[in-house]
mmCIF file of C-alpha atoms and ligand atoms in Angstrom:
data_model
loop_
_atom_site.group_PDB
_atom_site.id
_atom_site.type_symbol
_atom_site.label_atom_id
_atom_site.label_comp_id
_atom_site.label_asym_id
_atom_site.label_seq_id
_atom_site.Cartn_x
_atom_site.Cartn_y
_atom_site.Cartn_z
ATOM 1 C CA UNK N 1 -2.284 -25.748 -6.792
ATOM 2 C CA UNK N 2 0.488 -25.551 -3.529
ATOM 3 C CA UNK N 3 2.149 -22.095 -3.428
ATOM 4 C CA UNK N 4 5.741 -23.933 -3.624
ATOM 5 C CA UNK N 5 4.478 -24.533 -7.580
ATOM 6 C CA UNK N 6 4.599 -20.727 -8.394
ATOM 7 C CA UNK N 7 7.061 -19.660 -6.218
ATOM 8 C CA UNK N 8 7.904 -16.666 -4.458
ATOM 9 C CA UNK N 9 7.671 -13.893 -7.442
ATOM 10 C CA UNK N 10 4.891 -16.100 -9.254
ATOM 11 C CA UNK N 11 2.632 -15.605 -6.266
ATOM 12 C CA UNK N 12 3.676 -11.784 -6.228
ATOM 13 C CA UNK N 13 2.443 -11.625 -10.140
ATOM 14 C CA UNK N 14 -0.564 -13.387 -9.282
ATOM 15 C CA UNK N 15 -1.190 -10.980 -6.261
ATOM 16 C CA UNK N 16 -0.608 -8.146 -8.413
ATOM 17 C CA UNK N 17 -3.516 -9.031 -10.691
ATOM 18 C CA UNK N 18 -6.204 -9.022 -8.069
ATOM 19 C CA UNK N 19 -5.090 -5.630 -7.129
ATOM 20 C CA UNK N 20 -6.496 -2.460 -9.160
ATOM 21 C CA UNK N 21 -4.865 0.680 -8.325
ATOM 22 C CA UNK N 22 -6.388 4.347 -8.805
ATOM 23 C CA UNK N 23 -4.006 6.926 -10.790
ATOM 24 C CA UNK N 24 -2.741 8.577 -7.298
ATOM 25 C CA UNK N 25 -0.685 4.930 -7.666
ATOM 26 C CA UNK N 26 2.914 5.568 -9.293
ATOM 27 C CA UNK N 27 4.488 2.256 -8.759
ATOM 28 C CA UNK N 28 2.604 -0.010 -7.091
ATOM 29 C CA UNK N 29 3.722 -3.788 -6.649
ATOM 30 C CA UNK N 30 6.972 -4.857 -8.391
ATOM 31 C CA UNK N 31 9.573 -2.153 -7.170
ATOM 32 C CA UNK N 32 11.422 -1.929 -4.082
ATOM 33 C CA UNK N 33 8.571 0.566 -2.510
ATOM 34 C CA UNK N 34 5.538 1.789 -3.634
ATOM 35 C CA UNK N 35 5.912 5.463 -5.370
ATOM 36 C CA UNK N 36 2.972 7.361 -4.473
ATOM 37 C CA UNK N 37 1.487 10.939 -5.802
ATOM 38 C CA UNK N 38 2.432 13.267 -3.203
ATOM 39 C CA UNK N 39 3.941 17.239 -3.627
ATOM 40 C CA UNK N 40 4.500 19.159 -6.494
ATOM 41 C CA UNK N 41 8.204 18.093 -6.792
ATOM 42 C CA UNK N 42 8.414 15.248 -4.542
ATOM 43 C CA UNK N 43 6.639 11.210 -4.397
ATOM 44 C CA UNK N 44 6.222 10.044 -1.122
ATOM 45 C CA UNK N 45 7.639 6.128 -0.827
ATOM 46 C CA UNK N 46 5.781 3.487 1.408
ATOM 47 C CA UNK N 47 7.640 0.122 2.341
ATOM 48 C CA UNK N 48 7.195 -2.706 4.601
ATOM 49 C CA UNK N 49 9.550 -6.000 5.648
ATOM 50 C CA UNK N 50 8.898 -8.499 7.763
ATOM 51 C CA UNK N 51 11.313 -10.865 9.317
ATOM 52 C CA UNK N 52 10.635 -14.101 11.179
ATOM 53 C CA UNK N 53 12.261 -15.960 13.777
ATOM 54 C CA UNK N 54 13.959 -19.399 11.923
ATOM 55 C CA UNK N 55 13.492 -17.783 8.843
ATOM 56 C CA UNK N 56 15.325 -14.636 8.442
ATOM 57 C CA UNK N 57 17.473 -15.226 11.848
ATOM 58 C CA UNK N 58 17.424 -17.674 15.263
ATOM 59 C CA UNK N 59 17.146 -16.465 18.291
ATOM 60 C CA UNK N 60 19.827 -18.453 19.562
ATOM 61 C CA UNK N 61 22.468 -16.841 17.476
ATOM 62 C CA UNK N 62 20.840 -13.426 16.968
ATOM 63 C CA UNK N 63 20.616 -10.690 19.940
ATOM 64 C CA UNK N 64 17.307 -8.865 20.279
ATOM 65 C CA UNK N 65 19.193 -5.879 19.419
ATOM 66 C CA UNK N 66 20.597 -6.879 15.725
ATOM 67 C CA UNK N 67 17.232 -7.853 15.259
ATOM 68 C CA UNK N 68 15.677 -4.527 15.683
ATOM 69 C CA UNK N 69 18.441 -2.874 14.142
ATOM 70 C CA UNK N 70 18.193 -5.493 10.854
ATOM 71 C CA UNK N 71 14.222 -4.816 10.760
ATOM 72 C CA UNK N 72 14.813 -1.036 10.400
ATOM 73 C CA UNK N 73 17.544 -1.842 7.948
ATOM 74 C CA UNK N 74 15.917 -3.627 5.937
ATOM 75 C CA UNK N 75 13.019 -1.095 4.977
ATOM 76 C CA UNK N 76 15.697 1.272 5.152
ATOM 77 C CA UNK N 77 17.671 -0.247 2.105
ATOM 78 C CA UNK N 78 14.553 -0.719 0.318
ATOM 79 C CA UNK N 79 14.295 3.314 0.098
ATOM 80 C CA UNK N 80 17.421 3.587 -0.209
ATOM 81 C CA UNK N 81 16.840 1.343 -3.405
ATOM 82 C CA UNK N 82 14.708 4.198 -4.370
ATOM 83 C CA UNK N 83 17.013 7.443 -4.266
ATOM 84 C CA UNK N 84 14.735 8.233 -1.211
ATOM 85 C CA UNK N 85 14.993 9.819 2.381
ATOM 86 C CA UNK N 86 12.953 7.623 5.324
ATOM 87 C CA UNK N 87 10.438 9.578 7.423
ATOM 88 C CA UNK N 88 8.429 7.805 9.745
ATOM 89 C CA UNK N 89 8.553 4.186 10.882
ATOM 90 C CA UNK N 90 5.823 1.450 12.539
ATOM 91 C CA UNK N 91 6.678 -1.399 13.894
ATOM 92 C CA UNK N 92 4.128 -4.277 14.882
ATOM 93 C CA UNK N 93 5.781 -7.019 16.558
ATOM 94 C CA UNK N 94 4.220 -10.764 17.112
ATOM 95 C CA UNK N 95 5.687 -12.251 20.772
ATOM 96 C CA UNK N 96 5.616 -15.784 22.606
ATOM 97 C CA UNK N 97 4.386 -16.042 25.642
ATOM 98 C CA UNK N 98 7.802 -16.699 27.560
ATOM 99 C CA UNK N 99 9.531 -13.697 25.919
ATOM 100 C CA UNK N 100 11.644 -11.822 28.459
ATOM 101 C CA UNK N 101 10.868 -8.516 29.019
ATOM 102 C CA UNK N 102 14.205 -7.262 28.908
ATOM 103 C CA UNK N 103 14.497 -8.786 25.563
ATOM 104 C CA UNK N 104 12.257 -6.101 24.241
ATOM 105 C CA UNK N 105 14.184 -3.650 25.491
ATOM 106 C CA UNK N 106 16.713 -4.782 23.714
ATOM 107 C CA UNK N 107 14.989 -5.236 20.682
ATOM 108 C CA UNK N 108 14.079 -1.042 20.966
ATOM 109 C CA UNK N 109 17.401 -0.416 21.912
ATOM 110 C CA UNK N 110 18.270 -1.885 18.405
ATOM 111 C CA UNK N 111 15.527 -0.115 16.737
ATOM 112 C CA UNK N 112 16.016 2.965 17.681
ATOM 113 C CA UNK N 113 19.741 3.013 17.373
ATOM 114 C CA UNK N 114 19.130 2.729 13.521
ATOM 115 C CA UNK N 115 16.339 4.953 13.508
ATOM 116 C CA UNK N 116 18.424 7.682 15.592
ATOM 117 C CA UNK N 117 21.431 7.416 12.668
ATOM 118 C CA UNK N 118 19.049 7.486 9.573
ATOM 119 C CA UNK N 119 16.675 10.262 11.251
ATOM 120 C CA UNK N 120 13.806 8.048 11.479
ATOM 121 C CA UNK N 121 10.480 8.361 13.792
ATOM 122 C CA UNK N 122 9.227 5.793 15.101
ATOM 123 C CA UNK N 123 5.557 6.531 15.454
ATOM 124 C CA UNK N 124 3.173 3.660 16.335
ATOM 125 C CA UNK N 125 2.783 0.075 15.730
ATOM 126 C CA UNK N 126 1.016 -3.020 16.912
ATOM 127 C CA UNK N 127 1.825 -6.068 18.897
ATOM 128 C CA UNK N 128 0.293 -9.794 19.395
ATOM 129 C CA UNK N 129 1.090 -12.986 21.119
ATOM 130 C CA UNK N 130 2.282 -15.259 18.945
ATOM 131 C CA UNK N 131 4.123 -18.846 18.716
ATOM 132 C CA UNK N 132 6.889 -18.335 17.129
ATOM 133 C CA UNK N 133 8.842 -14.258 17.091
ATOM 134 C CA UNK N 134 7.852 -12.196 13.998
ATOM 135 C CA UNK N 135 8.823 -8.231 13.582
ATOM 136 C CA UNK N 136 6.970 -6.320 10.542
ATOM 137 C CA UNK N 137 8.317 -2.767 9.893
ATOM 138 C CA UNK N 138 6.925 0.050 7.499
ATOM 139 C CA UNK N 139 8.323 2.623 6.761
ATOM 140 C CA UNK N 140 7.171 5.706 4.470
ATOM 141 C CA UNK N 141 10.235 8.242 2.784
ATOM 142 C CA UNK N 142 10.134 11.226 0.387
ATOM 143 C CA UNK N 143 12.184 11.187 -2.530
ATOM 144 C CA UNK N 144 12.437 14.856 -5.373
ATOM 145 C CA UNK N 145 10.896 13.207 -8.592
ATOM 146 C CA UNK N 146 13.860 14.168 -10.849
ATOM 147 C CA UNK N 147 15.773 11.441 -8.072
ATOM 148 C CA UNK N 148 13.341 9.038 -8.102
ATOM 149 C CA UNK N 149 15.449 5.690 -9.150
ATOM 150 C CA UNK N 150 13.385 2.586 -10.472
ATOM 151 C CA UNK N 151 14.538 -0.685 -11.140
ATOM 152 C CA UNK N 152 12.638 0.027 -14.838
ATOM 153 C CA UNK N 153 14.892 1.711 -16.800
ATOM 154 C CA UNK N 154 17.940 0.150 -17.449
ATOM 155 C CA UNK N 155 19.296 0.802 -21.709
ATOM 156 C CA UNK N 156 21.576 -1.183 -23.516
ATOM 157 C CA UNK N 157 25.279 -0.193 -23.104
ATOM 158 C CA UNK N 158 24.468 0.756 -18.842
ATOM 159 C CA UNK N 159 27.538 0.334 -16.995
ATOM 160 C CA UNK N 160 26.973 -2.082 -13.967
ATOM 161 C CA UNK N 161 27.467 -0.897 -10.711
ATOM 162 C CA UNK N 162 27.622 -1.892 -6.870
ATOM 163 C CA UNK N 163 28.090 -0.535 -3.725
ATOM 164 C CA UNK N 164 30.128 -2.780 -1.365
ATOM 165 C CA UNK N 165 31.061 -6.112 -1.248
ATOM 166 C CA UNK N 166 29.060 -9.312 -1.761
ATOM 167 C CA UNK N 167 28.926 -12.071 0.432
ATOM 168 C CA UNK N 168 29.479 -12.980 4.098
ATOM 169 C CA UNK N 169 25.782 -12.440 5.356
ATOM 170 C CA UNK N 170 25.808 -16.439 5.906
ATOM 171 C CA UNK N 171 28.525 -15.570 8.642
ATOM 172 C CA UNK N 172 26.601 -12.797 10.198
ATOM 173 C CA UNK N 173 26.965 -9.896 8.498
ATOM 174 C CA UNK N 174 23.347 -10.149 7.690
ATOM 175 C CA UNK N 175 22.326 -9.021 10.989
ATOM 176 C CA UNK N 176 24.657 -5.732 11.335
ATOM 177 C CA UNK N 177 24.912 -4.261 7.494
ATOM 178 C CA UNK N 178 24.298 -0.370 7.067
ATOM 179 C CA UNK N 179 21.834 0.701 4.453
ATOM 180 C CA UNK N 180 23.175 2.982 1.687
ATOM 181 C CA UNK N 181 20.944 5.746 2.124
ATOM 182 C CA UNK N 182 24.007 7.954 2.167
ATOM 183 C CA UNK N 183 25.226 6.819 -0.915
ATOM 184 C CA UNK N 184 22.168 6.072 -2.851
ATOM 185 C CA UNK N 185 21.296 10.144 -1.913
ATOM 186 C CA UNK N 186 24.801 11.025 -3.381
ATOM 187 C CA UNK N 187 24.302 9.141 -6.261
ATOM 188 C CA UNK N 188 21.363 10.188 -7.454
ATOM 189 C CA UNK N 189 21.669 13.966 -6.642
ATOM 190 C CA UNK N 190 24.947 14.400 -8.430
ATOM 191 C CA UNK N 191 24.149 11.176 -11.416
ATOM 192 C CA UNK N 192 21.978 9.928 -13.811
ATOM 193 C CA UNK N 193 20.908 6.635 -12.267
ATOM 194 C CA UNK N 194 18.745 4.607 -15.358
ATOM 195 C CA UNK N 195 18.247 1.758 -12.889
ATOM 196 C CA UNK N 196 18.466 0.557 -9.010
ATOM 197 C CA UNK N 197 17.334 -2.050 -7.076
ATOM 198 C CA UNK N 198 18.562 -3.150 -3.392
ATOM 199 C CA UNK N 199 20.457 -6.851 -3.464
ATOM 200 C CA UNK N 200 18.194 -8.828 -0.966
ATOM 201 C CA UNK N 201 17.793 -11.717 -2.558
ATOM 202 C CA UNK N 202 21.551 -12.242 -4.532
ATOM 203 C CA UNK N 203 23.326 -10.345 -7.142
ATOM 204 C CA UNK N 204 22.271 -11.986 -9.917
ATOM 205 C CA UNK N 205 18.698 -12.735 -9.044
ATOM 206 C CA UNK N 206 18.097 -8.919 -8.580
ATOM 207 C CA UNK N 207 20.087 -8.025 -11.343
ATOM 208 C CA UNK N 208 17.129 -10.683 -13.085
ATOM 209 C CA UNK N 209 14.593 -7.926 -11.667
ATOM 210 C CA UNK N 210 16.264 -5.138 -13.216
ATOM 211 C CA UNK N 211 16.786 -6.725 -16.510
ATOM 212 C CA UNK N 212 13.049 -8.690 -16.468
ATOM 213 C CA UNK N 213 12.055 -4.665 -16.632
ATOM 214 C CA UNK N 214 13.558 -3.374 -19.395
ATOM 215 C CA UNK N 215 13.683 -6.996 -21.585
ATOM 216 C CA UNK N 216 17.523 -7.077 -21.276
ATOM 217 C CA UNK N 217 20.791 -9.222 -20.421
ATOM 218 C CA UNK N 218 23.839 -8.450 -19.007
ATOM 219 C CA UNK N 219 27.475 -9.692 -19.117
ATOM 220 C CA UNK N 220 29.554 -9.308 -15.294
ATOM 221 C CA UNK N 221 33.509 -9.115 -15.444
ATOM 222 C CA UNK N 222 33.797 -12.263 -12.814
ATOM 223 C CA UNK N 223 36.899 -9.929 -11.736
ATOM 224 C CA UNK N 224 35.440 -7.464 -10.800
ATOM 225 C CA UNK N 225 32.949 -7.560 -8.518
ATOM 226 C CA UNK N 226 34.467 -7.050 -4.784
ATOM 227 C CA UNK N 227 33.594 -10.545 -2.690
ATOM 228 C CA UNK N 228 34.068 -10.037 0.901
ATOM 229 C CA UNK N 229 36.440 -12.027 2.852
ATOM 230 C CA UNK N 230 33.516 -13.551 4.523
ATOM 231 C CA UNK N 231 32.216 -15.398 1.677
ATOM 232 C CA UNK N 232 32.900 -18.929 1.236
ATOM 233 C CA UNK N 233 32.410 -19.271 -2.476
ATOM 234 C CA UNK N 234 31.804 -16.555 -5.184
ATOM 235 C CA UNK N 235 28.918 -18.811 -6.298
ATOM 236 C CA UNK N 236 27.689 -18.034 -2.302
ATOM 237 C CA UNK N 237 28.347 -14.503 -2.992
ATOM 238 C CA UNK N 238 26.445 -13.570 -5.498
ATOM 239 C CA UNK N 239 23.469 -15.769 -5.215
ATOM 240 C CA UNK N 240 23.071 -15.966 -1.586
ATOM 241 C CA UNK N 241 21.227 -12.272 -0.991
ATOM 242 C CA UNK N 242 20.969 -10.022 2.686
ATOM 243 C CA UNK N 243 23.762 -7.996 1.201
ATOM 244 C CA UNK N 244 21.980 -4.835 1.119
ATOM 245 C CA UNK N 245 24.184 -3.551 -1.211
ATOM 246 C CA UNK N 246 22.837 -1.204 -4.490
ATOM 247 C CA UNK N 247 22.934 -2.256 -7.879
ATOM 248 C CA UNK N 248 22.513 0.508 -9.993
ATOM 249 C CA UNK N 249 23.015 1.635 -13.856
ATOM 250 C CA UNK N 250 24.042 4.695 -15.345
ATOM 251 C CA UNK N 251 24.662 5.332 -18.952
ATOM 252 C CA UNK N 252 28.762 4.758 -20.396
ATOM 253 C CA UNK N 253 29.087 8.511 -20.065
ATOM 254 C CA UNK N 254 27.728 8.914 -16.696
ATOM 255 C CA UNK N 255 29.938 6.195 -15.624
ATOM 256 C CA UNK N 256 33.399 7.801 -16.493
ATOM 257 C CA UNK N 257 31.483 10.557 -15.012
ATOM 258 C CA UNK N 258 31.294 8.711 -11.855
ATOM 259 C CA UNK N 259 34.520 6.510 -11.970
ATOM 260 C CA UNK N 260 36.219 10.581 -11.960
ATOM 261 C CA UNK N 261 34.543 11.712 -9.307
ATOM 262 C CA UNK N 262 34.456 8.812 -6.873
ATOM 263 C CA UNK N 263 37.365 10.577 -4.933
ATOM 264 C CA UNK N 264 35.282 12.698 -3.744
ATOM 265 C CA UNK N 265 32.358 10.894 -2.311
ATOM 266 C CA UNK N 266 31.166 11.580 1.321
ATOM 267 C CA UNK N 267 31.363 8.058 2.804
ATOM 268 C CA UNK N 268 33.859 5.305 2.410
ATOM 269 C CA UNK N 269 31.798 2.518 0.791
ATOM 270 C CA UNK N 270 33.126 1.224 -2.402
ATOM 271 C CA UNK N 271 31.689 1.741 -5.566
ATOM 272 C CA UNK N 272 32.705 -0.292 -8.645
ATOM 273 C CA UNK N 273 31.931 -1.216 -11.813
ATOM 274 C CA UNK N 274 31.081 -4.798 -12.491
ATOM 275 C CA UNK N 275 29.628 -4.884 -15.813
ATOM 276 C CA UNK N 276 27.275 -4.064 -18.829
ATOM 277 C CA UNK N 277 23.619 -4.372 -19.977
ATOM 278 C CA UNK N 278 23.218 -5.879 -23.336
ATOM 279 C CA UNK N 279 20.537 -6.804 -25.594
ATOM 280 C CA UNK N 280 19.762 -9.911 -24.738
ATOM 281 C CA UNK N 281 21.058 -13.771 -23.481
ATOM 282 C CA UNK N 282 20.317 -13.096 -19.265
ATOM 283 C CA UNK N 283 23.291 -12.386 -17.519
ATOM 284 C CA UNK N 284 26.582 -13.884 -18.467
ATOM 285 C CA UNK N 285 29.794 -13.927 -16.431
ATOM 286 C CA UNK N 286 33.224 -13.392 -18.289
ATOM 287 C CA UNK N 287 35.604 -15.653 -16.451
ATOM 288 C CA UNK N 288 39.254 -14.911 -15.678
ATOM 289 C CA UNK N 289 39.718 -17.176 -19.141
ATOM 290 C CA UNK N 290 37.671 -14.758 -21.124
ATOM 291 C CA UNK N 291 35.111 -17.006 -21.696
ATOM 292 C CA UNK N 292 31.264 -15.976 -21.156
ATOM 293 C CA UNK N 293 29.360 -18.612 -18.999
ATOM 294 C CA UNK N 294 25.405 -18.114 -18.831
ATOM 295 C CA UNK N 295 24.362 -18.296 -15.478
ATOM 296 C CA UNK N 296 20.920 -19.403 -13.878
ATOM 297 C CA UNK N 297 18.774 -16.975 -12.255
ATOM 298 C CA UNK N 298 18.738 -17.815 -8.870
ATOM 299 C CA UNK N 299 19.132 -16.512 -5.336
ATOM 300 C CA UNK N 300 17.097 -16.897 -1.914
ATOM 301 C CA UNK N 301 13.801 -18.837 -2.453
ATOM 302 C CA UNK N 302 11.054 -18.289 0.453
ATOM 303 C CA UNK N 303 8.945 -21.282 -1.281
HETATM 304 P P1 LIG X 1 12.103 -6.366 -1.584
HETATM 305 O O1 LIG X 1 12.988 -7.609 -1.591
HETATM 306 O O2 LIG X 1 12.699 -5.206 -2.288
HETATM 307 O O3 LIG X 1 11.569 -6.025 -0.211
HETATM 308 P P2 LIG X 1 9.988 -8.077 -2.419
HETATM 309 O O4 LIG X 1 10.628 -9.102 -3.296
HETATM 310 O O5 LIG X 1 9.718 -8.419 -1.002
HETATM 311 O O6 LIG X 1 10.848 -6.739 -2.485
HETATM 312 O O7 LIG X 1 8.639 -7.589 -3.053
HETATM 313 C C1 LIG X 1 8.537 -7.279 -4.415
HETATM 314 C C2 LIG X 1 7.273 -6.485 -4.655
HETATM 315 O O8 LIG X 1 6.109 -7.237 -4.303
HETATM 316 C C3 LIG X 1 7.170 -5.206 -3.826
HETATM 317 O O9 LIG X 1 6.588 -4.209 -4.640
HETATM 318 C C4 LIG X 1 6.239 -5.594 -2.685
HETATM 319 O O10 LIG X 1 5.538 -4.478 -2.178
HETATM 320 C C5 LIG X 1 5.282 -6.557 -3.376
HETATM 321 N N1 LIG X 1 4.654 -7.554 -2.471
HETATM 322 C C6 LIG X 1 5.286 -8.538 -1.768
HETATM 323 N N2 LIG X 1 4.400 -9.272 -1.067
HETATM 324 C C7 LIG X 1 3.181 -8.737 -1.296
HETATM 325 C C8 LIG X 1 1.852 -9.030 -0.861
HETATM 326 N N3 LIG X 1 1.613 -10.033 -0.020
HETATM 327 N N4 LIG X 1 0.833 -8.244 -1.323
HETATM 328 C C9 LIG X 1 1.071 -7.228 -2.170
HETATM 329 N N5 LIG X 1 2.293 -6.902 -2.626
HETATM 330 C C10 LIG X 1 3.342 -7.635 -2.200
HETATM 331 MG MG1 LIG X 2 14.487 -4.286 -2.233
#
């Protein structure tokens, strides 16, 4: 059977069952990192992205330094995903023959510029020859159990929520977004967060991942979620993915909770509501009309 048959996330479920984990294994495959036994009060979080050359960006169009700065990012969000704080960073990097020198440089200079603004080490690595450029990154964070934030967990009557704005990565914004470590750290110090996941792969496919989870649906205000000026369609925005924006729930309490004390958040990024987990019936969207329109679960396909 050809992997294009299963897909991406049927290949994960597959990989999944080969793998047995001992109990020092919190979460192992099927969140945004792995949780791992680790202090008394505290899990340690272990992560790894890789992005490839024609598939995640062309070399053409993307400097060497947004793509070290993206790589980084992207692990980043993940542990962000998590309620977590990043630690320690390797990078292992596959490079053709012609590569310019300089062009590595660059690639460090973008590294370490995000790993200088989220306090991360960079402490090793590996690197190959290789035809075509490829850039893997792990990265291992702490997070305080009480703040650990899975994307199990989500109850009916959750308030949506979502950092940001969706949509634009298709014009570039891909390559220079910030992780929310700041505000996924606020969040779950001061709130109750049931549920979070990063949005890689669209809104409404990782809004799928939370629900797939907990065995529940959703219904989205169309109105209110925040589309970036960037975006071509709304359909784009919130099935295209690379926002690396949260998606989180909290409970209806600890969202008026929230929506009160959003004025005094330390960073700028939006927060807002967008709309409500319910029993069942996948995730609608309640047009401008007031009509409820099912929607299909897609987003970014790798297969
Ligand atoms: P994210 O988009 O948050 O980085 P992914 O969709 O890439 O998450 O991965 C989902 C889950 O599958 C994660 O727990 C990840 O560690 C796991 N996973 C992905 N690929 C593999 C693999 N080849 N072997 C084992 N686990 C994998
Ligand atoms: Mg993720």
């Amino acid at each position: 059977m050809k992997i294009s048959k299963i897909g991406e996330f049927g290949l994960i479920e597959r990989i999944s069952r080969l793998i047995n984990n001992s109990p020092k294994v919190i979460r192992g495959i099927g969140d945004d990192t792995a949780v791992l036994k680790f202090k008394k009060d505290r899990h340690l979080l272990f992560t790894t992205d890789m992005l490839l050359e024609g598939v995640h960006f062309r070399l053409k169009e993307a400097s060497p330094f947004r793509i070290g700065w993206k790589a980084l990012c992207c692990s980043l969000s993940d542990i962000a995903a998590m309620g977590g704080i990043p630690k320690f960073a390797l990078i292992s990097i596959g490079i053709p023959k012609n590569f310019e020198i300089g062009d590595i440089d660059e690639l460090y200079r973008g590294l370490n510029s995000a790993a200088k603004k989220f306090k991360v080490d960079i402490v090793g690595g590996d690197t190959d020859s290789s035809e075509k450029f490829i850039i893997n990154v792990s990265l291992v964070g702490e997070v305080e159990k009480k703040n650990t934030s899975l994307r199990k967990g989500a109850k009916i009557g959750d308030r949506i929520f979502i950092t940001g704005e969706l949509g634009g990565s298709k014009k570039g914004r891909h390559l220079e977004f910030t992780p929310r470590i700041k505000e996924a750290r606020w969040l779950v110090r001061n709130f109750k967060i049931n549920s979070m996941i990063d949005i890689s792969d669209g809104l409404i496919q990782d809004l799928g991942h939370i629900l797939k989870q907990s065995g529940l649906g959703a219904v989205l205000d169309k109105e209110a979620i925040p589309i970036s000026k960037d975006a071509d369609t709304f359909e784009e925005a919130i099935t295209y993915g690379e926002d690396f924006e949260l998606l989180f729930t909290v409970s209806k309490r600890e969202a008026q909770r929230l929506s009160n004390n959003l004025h005094i958040r330390p960073f700028k990024t939006k927060i807002n509501q967008i709309g409500e987990v319910v029993k069942n019936g996948g995730v609608r969207l309640l047009e401008e009309s007031g009509q409820t329109k099912s929607l299909v679960l897609k987003g970014y396909k790798h297969f």
